[in-house]
mmCIF file of C-alpha atoms in Angstrom:
data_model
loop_
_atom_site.group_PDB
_atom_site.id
_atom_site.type_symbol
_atom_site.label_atom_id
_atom_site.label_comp_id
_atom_site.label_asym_id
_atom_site.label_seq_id
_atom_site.Cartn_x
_atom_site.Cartn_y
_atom_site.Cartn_z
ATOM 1 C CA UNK Q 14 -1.605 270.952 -57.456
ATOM 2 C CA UNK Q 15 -4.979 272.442 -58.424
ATOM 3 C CA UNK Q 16 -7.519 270.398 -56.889
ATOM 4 C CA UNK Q 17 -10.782 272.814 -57.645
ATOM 5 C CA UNK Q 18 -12.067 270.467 -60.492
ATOM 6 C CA UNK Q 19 -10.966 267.159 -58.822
ATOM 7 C CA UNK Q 20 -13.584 264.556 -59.024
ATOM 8 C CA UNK Q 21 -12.763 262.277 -56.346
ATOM 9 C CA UNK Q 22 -14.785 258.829 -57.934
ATOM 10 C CA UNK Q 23 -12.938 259.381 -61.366
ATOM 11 C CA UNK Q 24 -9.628 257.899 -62.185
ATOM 12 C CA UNK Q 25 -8.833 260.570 -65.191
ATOM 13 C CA UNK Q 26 -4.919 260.717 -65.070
ATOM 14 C CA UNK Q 27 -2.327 258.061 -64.344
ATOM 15 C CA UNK Q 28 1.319 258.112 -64.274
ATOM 16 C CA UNK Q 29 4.076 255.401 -64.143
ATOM 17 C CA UNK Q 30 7.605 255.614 -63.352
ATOM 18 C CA UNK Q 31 8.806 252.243 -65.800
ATOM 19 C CA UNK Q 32 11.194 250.943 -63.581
ATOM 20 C CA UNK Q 33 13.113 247.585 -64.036
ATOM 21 C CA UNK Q 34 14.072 247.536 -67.644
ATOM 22 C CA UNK Q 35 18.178 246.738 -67.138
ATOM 23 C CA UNK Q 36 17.241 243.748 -64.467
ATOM 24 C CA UNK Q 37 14.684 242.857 -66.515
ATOM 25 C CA UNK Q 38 17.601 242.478 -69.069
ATOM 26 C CA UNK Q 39 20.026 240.891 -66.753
ATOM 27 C CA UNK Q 40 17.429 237.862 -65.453
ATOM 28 C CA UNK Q 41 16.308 237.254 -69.017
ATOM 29 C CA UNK Q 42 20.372 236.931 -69.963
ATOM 30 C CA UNK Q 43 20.351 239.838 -72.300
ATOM 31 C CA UNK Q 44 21.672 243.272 -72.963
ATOM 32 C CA UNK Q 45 20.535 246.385 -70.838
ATOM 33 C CA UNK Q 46 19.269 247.933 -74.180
ATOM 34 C CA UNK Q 47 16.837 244.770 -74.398
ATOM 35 C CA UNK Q 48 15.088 245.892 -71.461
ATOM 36 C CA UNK Q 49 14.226 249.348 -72.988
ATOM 37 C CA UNK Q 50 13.195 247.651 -75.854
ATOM 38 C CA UNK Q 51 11.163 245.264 -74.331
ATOM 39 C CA UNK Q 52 9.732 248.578 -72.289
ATOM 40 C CA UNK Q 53 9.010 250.392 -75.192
ATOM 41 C CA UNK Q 54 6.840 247.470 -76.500
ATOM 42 C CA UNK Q 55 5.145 247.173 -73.080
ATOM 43 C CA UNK Q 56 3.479 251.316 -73.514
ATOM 44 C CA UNK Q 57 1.121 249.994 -76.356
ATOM 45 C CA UNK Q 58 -0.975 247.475 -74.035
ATOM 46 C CA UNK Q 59 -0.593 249.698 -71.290
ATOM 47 C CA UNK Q 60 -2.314 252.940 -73.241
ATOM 48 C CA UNK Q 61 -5.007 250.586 -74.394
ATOM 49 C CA UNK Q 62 -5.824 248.909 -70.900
ATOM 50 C CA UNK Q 63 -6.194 252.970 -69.373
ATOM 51 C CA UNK Q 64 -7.886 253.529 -71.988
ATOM 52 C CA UNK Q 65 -10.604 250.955 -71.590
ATOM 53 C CA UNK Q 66 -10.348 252.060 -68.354
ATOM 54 C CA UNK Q 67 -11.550 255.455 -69.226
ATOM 55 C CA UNK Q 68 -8.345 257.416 -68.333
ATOM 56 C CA UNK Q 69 -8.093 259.958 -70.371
ATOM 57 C CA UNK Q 70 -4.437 260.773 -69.817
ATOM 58 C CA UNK Q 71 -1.568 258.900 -69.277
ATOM 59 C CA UNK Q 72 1.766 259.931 -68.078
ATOM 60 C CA UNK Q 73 5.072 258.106 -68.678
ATOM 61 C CA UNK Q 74 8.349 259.001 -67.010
ATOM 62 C CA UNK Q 75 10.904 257.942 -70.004
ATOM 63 C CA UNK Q 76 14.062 259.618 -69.126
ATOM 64 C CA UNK Q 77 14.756 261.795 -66.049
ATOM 65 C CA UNK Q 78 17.423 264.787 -65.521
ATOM 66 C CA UNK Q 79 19.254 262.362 -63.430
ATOM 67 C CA UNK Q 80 19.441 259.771 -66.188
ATOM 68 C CA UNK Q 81 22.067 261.724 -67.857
ATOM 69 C CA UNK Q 82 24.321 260.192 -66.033
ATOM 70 C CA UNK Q 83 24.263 256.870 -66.789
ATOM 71 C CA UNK Q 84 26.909 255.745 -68.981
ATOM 72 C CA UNK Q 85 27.247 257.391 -72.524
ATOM 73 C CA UNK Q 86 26.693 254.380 -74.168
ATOM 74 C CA UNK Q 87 23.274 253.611 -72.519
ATOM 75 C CA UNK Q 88 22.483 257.857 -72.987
ATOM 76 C CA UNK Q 89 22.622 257.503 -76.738
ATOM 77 C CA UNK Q 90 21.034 254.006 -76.892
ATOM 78 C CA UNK Q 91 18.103 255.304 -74.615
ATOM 79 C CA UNK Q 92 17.870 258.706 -77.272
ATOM 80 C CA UNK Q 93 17.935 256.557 -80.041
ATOM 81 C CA UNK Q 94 14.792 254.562 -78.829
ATOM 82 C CA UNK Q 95 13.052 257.569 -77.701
ATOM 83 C CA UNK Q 96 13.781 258.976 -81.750
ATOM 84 C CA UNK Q 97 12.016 255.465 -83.302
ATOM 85 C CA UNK Q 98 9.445 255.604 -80.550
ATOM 86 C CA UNK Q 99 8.268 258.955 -82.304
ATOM 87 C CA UNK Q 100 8.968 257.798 -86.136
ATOM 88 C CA UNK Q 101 6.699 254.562 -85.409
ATOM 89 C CA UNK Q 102 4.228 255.593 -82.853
ATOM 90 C CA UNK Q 103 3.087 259.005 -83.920
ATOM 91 C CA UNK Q 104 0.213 258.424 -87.027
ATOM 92 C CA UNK Q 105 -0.504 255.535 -84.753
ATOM 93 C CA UNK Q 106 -1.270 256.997 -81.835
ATOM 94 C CA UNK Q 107 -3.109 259.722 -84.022
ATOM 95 C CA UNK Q 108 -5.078 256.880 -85.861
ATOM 96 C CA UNK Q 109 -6.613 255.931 -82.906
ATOM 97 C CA UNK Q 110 -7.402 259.108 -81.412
ATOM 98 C CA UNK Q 111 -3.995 260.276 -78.885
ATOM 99 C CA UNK Q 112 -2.942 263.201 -78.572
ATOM 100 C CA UNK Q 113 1.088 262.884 -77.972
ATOM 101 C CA UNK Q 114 2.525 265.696 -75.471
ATOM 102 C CA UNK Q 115 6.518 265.764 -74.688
ATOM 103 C CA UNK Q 116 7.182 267.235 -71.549
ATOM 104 C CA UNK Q 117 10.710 268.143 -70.186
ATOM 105 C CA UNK Q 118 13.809 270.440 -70.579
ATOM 106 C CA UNK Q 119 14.611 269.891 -74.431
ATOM 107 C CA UNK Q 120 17.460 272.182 -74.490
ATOM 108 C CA UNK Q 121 20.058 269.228 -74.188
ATOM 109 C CA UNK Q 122 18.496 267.356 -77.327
ATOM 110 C CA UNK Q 123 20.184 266.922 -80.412
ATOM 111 C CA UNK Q 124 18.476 268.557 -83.539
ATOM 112 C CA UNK Q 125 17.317 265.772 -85.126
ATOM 113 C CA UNK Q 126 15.681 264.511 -81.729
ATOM 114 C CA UNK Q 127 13.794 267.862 -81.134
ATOM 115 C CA UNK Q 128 12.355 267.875 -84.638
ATOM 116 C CA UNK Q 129 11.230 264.377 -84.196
ATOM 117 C CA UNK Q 130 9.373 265.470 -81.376
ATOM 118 C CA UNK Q 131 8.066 268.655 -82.755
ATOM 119 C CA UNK Q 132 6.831 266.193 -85.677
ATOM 120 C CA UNK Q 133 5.398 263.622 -83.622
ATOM 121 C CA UNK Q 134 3.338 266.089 -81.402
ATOM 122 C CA UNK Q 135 1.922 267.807 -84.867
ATOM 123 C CA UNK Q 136 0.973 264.081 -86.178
ATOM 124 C CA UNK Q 137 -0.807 263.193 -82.939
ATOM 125 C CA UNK Q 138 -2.131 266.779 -81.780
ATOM 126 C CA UNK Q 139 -5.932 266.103 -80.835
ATOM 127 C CA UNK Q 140 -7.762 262.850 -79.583
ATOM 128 C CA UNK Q 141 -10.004 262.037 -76.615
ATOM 129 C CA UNK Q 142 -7.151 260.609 -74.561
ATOM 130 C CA UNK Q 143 -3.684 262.080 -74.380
ATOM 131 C CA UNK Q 144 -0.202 259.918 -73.795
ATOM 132 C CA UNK Q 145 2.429 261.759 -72.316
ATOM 133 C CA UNK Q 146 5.742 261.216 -72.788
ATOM 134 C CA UNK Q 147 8.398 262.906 -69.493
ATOM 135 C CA UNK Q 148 11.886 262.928 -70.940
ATOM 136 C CA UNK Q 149 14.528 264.677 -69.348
ATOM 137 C CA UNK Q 150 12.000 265.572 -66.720
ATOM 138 C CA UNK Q 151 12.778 265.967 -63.209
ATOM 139 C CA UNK Q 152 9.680 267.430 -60.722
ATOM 140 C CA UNK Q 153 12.134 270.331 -59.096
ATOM 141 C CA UNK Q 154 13.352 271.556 -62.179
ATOM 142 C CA UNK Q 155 9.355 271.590 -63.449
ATOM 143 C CA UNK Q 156 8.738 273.773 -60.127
ATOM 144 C CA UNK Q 157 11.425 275.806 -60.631
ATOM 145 C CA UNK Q 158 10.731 276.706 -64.601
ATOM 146 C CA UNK Q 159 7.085 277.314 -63.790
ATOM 147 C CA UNK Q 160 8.367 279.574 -60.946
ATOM 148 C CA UNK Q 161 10.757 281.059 -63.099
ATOM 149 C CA UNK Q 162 8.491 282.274 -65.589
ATOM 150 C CA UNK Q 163 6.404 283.981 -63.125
ATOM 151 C CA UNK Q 164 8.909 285.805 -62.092
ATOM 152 C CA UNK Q 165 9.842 287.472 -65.779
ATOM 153 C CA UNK Q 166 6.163 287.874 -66.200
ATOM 154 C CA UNK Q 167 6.360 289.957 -63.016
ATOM 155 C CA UNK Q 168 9.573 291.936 -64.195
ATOM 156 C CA UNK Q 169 8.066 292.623 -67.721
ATOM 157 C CA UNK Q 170 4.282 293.813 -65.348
ATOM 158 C CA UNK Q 171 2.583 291.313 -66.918
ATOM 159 C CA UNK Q 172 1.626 290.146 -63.574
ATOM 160 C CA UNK Q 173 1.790 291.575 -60.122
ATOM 161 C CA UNK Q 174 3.689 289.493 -57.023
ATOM 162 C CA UNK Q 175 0.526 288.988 -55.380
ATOM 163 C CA UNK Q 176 -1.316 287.360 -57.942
ATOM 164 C CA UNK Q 177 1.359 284.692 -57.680
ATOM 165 C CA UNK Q 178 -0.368 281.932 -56.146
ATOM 166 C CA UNK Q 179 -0.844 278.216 -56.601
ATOM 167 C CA UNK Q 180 -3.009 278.212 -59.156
ATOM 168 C CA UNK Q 181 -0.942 280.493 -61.248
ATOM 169 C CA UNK Q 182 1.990 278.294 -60.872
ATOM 170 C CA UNK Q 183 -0.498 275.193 -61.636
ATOM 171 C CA UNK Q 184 -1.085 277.024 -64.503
ATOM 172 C CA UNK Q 185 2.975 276.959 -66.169
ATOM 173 C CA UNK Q 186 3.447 273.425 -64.707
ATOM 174 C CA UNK Q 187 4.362 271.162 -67.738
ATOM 175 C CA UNK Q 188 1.136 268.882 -67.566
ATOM 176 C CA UNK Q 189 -1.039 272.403 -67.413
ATOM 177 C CA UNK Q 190 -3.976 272.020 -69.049
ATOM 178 C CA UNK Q 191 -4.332 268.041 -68.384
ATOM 179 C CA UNK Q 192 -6.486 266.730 -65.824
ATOM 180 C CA UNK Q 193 -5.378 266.582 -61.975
ATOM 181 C CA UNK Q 194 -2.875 263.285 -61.558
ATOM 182 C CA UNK Q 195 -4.945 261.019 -59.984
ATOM 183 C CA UNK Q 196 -2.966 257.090 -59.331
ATOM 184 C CA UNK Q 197 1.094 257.356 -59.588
ATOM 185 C CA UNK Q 198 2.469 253.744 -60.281
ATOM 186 C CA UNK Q 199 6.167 252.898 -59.971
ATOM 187 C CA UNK Q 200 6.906 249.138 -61.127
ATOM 188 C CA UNK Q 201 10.094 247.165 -60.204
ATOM 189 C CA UNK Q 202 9.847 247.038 -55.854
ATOM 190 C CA UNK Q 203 11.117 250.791 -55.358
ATOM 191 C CA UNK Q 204 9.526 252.907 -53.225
ATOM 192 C CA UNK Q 205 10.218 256.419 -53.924
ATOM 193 C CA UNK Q 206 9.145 258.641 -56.684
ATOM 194 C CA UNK Q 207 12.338 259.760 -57.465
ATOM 195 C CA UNK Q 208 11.999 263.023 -58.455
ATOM 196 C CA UNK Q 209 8.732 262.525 -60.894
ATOM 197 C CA UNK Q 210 5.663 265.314 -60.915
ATOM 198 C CA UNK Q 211 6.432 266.571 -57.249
ATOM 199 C CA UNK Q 212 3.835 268.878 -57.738
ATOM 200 C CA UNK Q 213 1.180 266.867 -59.190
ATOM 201 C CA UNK Q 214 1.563 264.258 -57.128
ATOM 202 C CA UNK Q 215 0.458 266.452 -53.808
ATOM 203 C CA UNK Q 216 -3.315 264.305 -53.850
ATOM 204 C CA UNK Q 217 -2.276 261.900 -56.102
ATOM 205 C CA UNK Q 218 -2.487 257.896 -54.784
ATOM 206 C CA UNK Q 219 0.768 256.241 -55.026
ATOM 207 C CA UNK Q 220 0.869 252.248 -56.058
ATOM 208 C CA UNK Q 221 3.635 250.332 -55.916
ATOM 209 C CA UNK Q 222 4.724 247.042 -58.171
ATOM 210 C CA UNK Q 223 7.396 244.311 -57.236
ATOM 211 C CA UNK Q 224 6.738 243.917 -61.339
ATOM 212 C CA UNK Q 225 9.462 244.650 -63.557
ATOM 213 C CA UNK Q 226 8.096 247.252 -66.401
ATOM 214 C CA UNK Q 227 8.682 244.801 -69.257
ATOM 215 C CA UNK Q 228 5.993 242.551 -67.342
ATOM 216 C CA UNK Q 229 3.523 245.122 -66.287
ATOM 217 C CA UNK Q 230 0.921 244.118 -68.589
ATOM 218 C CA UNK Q 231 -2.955 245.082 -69.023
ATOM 219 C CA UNK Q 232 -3.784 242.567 -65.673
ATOM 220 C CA UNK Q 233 -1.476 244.470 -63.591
ATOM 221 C CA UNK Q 234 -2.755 248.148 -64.748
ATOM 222 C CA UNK Q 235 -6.153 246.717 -64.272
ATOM 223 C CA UNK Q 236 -5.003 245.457 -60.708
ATOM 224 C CA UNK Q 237 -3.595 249.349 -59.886
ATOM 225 C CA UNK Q 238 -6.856 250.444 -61.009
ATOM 226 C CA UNK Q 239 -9.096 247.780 -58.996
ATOM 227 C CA UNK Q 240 -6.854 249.153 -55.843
ATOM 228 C CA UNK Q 241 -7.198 252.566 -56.535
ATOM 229 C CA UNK Q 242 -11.113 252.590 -56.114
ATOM 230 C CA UNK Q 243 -10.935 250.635 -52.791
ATOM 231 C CA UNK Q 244 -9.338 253.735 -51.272
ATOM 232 C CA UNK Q 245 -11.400 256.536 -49.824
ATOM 233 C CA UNK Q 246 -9.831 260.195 -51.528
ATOM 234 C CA UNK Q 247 -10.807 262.821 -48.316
ATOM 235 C CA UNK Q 248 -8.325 265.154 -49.903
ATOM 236 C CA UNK Q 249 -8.270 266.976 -45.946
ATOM 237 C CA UNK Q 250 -11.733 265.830 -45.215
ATOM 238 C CA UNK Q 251 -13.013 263.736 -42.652
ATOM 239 C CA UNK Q 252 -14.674 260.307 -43.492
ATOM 240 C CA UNK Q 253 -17.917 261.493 -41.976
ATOM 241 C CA UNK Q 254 -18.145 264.595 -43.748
ATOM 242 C CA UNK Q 255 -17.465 262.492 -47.254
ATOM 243 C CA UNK Q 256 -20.571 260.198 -46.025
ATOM 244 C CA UNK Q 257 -22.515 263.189 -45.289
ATOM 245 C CA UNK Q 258 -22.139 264.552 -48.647
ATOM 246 C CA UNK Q 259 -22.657 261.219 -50.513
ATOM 247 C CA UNK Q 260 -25.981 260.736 -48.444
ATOM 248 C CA UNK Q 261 -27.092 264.607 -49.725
ATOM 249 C CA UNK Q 262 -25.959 264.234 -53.398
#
């Protein structure tokens, strides 16, 4: 929730909540799995429309903490995709200059999933633009783990309670080091963020699609954008004082 270095004219990170992958599936007559398949095919033109956009990081929510409860069958169908996601993707996304970061409580992974990941994020570790990938990610728990390691820095001394502040938590918040989320999109008609970067989101701008995710395509990212720089960011300010400080700059 560090706003110090936001720059309120920039659109530097976005984040989506890909919603509408099973009706997706259902209105095109198919299988759920279909529609996470389709989804997964729908990131590439999405990370190459931000990036012509000049956003230089992009954050996806793939699988929640809730999403473990969805039935088994869809669980290891949705783990399997996330495991040939990160065989395929990585040298790709490295070839073309993203950086791949897996954020999330991995502790519930199977072996084989957390060494893909491990691989994938040594294959694409640097690039001008960075894709982030939120899998069993949930906003409180993110809160609560930053929080949590404050604390055991303050049992072990490392830190004293009243240097505990936002920007320290800011600091062991899983996007730390990334710029400040700037535009969070949710596609298929919801509108709720359901539990996605509850701290980052404090001065982000929220846009929501009736789109289904397997049809939000470079026009509709490029539509989010348009929208975002028709709003006015006063981030607590008044709109006089922003016009006052435009006319001295």
């Amino acid at each position: 929730m560090d706003n110090s270095d936001i720059e309120e004219s920039r659109l530097r990170h976005v984040a989506i909540i890909m919603d509408g992958n099973n009706r997706w599936a259902k209105r095109e007559g198919k299988q759920g799995i279909a529609g996470h398949k389709a989804g997964v095919e729908r990131i590439r033109d999405v990370l190459a429309a931000c990036r012509a956009q000049g956003v230089e990081a992009l954050t996806l929510f793939a699988f929640s903490s809730e999403n473990w409860r969805r039935p088994p069958i869809e669980v290891e169908a949705l783990m399997g995709l996330f495991y040939s996601y990160l065989k395929k993707e990585a040298r790709k996304l490295a070839e073309e200059g993203v950086a791949l970061r897996v954020i999330g409580n991995r502790s519930r992974f199977s072996k084989s999933l957390l060494r893909a990941i491990e691989e994938a994020e040594s294959t694409a570790s640097d690039g001008d633009a960075t894709l982030v990938i939120a899998a069993d990610y949930g906003g409180c728990w993110d809160i609560a783990n930053s929080a949590r390691q404050l604390a055991e820095a303050a049992v072990r001394g490392d830190i004293t309670p009243d240097q505990i502040d936002e920007q320290a938590l800011s600091n062991h918040i899983q996007t730390a080091g990334l710029p400040p989320l700037d535009l969070l999109i949710r596609t298929g008609g919801e509108l709720r963020i359901s539990n996605f970067l509850l701290w980052q989101a404090a001065y982000a701008e929220l846009y929501f699609s009736d789109l289904l995710w397997p049809d939000f395509g470079k026009d509709a990212l490029d539509e989010a954008v348009a929208d975002f720089h028709r709003r006015q960011r006063r981030f607590g300010k008044t709109s006089d004082q922003l016009k006052q400080e435009a006319a001295r700059a």
